[in-house]
Coordinates of C-alpha atoms in Angstrom, one line a residue:
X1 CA -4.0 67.3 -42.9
X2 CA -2.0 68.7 -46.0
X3 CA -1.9 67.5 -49.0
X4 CA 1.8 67.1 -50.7
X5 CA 0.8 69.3 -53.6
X6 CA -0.6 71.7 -50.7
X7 CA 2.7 71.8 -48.3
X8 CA 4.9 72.4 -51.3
X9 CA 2.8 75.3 -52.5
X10 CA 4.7 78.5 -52.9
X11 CA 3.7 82.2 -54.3
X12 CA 6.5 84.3 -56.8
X13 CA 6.0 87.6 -55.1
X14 CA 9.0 88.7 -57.1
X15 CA 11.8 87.3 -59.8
X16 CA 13.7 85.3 -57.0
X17 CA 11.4 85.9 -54.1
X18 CA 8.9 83.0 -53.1
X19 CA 6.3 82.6 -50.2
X20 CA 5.6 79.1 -49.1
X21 CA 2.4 78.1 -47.7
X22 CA 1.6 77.6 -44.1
X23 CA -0.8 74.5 -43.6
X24 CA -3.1 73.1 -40.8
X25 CA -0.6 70.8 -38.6
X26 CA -0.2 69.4 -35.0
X27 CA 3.0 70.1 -34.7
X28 CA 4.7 72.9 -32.5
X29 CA 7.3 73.9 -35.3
X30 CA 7.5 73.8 -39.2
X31 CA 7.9 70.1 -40.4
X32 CA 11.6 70.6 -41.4
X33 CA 10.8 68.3 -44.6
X34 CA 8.2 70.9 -45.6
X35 CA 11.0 73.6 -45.2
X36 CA 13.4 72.3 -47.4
X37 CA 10.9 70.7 -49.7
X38 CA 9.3 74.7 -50.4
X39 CA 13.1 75.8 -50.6
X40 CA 13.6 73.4 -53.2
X41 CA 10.6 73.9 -55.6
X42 CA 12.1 78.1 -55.1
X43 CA 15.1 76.9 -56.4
X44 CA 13.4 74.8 -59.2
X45 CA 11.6 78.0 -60.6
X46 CA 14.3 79.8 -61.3
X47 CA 16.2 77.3 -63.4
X48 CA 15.7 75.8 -67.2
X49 CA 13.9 72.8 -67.7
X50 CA 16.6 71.0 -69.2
X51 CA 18.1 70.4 -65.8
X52 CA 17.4 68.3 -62.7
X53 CA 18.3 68.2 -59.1
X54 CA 21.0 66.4 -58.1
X55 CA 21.8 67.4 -54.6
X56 CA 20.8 69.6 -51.9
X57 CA 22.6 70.8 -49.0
X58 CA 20.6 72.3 -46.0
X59 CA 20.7 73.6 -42.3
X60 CA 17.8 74.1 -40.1
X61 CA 18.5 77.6 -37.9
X62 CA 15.3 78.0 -35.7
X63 CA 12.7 76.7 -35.0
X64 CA 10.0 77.8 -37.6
X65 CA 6.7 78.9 -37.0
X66 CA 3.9 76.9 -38.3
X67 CA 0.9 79.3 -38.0
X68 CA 2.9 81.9 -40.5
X69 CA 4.0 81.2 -44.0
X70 CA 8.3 81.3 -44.7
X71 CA 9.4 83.7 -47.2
X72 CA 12.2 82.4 -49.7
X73 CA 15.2 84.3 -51.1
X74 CA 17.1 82.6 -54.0
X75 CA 20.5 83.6 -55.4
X76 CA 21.6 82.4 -58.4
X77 CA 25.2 81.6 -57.4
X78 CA 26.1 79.8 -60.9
X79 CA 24.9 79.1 -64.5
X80 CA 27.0 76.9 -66.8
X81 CA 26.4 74.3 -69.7
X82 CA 26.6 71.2 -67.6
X83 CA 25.6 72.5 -63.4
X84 CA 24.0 75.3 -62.2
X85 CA 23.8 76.1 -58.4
X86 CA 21.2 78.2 -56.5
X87 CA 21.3 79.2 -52.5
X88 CA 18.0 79.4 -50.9
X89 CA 17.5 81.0 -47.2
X90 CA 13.9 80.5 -45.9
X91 CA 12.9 83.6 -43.8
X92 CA 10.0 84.3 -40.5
X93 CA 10.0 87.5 -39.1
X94 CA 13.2 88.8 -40.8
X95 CA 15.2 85.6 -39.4
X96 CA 16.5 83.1 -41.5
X97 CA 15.2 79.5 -40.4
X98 CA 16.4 77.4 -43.4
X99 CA 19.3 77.9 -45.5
X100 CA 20.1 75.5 -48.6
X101 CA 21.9 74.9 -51.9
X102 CA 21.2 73.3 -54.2
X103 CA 23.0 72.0 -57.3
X104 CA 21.7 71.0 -60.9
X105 CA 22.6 69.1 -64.1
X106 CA 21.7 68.4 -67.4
X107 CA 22.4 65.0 -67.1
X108 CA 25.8 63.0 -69.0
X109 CA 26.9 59.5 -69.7
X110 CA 29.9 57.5 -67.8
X111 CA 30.6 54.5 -66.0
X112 CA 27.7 53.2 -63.9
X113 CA 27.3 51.3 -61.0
X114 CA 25.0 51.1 -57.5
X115 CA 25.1 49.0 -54.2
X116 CA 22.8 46.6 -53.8
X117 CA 19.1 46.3 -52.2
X118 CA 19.5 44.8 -48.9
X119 CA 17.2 42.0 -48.4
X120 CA 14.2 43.0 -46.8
X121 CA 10.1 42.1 -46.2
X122 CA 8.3 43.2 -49.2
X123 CA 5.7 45.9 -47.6
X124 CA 3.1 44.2 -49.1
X125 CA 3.8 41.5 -45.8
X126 CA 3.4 44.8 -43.4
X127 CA 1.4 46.5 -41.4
X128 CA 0.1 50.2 -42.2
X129 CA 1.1 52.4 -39.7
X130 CA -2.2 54.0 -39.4
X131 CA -3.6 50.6 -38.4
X132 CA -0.7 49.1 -36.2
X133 CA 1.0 52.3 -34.5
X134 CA 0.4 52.4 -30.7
X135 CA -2.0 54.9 -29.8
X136 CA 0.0 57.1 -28.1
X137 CA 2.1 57.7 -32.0
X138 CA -1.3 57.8 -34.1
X139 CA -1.3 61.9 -34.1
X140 CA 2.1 61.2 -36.6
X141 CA -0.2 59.3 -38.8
X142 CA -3.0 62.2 -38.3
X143 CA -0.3 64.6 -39.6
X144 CA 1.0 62.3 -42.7
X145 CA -2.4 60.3 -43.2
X146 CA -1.3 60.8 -46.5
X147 CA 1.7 58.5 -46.6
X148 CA 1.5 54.7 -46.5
X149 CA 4.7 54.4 -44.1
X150 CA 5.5 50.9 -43.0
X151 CA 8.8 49.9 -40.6
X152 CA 10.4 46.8 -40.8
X153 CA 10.6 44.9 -37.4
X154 CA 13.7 45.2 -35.7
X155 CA 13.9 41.8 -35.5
X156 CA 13.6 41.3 -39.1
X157 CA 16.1 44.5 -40.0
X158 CA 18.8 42.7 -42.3
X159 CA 21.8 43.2 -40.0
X160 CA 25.7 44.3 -41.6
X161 CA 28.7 43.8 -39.0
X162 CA 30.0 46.5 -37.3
X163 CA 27.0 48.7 -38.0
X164 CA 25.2 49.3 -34.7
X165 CA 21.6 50.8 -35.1
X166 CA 19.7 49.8 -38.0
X167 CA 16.3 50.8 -39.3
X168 CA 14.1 49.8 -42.3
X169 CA 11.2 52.2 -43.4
X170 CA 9.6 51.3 -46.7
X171 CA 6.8 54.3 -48.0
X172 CA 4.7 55.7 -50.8
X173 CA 2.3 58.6 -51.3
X174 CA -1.1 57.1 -51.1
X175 CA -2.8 59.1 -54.0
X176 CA -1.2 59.2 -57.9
X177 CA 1.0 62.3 -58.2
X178 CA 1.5 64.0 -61.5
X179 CA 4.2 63.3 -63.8
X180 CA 6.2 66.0 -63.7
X181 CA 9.9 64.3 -62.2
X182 CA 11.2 68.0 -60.0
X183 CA 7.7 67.5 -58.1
X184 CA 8.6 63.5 -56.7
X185 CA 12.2 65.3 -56.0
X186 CA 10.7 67.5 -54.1
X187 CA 8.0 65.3 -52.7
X188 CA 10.7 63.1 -51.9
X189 CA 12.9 65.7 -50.3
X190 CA 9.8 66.7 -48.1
X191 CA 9.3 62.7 -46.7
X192 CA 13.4 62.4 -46.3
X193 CA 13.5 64.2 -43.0
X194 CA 10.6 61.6 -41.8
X195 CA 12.1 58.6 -39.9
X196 CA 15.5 59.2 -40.4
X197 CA 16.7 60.1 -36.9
X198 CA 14.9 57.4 -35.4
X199 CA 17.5 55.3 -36.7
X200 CA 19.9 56.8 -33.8
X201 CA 17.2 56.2 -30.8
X202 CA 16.7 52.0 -32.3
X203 CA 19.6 51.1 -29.2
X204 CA 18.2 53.5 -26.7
X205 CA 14.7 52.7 -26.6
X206 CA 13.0 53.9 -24.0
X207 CA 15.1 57.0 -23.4
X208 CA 13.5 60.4 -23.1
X209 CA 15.2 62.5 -25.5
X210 CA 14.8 66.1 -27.6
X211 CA 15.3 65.6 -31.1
X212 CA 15.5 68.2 -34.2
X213 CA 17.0 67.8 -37.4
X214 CA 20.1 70.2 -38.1
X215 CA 21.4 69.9 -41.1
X216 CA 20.3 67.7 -44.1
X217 CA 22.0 66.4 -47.5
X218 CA 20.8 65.0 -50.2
X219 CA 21.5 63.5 -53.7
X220 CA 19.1 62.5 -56.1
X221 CA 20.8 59.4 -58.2
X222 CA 18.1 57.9 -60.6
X223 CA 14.7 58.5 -61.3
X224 CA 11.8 57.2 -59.4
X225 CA 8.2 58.0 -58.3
X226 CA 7.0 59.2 -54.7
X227 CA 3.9 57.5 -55.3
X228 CA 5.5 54.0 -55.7
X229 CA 7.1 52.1 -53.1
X230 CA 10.3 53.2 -51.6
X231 CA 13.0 51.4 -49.2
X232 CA 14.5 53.5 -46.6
X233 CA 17.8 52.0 -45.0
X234 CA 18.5 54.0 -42.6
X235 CA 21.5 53.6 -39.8
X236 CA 23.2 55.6 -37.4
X237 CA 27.0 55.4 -37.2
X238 CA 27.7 57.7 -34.7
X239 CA 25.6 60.0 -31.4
X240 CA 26.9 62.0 -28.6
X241 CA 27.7 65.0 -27.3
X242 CA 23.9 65.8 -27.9
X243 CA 23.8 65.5 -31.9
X244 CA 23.3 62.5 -33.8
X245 CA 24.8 61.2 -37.2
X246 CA 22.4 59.5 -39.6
X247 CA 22.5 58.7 -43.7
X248 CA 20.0 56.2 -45.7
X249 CA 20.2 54.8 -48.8
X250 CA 16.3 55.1 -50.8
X251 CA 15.6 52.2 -53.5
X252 CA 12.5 51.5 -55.8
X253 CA 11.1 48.5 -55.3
X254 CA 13.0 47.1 -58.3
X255 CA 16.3 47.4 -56.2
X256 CA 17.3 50.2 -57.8
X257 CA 19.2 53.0 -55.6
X258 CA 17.5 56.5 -56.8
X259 CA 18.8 59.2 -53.7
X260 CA 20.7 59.2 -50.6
X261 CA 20.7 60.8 -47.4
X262 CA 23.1 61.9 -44.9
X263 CA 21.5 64.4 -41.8
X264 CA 23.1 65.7 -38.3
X265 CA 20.0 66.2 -35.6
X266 CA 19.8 67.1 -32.2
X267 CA 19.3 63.8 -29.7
X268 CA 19.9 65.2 -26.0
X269 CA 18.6 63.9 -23.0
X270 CA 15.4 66.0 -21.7
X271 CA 16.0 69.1 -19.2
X272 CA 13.9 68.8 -16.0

């Protein structure tokens, strides 16, 4: 399947006007990751160097269609010293699919502090999920062969009272990604949409359900590389009334916390 430097791949056909590529996949709709990952790099082109990402705020429409490529309009809402803001709407057949903002800054000093790593198996002690997923889930690894993804066993998920579904996902790019920081942003706001609602299905396994991502927020805290490990904490404070509420917190394997995650999706019983 696609490589990360091929799903973020997008065209300028004009000053603010971007086409994303479409890529080979099994899956009946645009990866939603890839959506807001080829928003993102839109945005990033029409900025300065001098600044980074430091959040993003997105809402999947419709379904998009995987066999065509998704047409990106950015605005460029606001430029000042410190923050600058751009508004991205990802576009199919003269819908809108995706619409995002995102926010950047040059960077400042001030007080500093982070929660800590939760105690967790190092993934060096797990399995590969290309090698241990049942075989019935192996066309996910077909799609991300790419990714080394690697889930901590429930029964080994460190546990916090009064949260009540849990999930541990640690992952890395398999192959060395260049240097430039905006691309592991926007690799890493690609893989964020991976996993993440699990977390709300971990106390209803076994239950048939239809799930979509609809709406997504990130922020991007410290730096870090897509290509070296990454812990996913994941929970699910809240599902019902059809939608699910997730967030997870993303550290480096030296316990620093570099980006967290907060996403809505769709998790409603199947229709006969």
């Amino acid at each position: 399947m696609a490589t990360i430097e091929e799903a973020l791949e997008i065209e300028r056909l004009e000053r603010d006007i971007f086409r994303g590529a479409s890529t080979k996949t099994q899956l009946p709709r645009t990866f939603g990751g890839q959506v807001a990952g080829q928003a993102l790099v839109s945005a990033v082109r029409t900025v300065e160097e001098r600044y980074q990402v430091h959040s993003l705020h997105g809402y999947f429409l419709r379904p998009g269609n995987p066999d065509q490529p998704t047409v990106y309009l950015v605005e460029r809402i606001r430029d000042g010293r410190s923050f600058c803001t751009r508004r991205v709407t990802g576009v199919q057949d003269g819908q809108a699919i995706f619409t995002m903002s995102a926010s950047f800054h040059i960077g400042d000093e001030g007080p500093e502090h982070q929660d800590e790593m939760p105690p967790v198996q190092a993934p060096d002690e797990l399995p590969d999920a290309s090698t241990s997923m049942s075989p019935e889930r192996l066309w996910a690894m077909r799609e991300w062969e790419h990714w080394d993804i690697r889930t901590v066993p429930q029964d080994q998920v460190t546990r916090r009272d009064g949260v009540v579904s849990q999930q541990q996902v640690w992952f890395r790019y398999r192959h060395p990604l260049p240097d430039d920081p905006l691309f592991h942003v926007c690799t890493l706001a690609y893989m964020s949409d991976m996993t993440l609602l699990g977390s709300s299905k971990v106390t209803h396994p076994g239950e048939q359900t239809q799930n979509a991502s609809l709406d997504h927020t990130m922020w991007f805290l410290r730096p870090f590389r897509a290509d070296d490990w990454l812990l996913y904490d994941q929970a699910s404070p809240s599902a019902g009334f059809g939608r699910a509420l997730t967030g997870g917190k993303i550290f480096n394997r030296e316990g620093q916390l570099v980006a967290a995650v907060v996403q809505e999706g769709l998790i409603r019983n199947l229709r006969d």
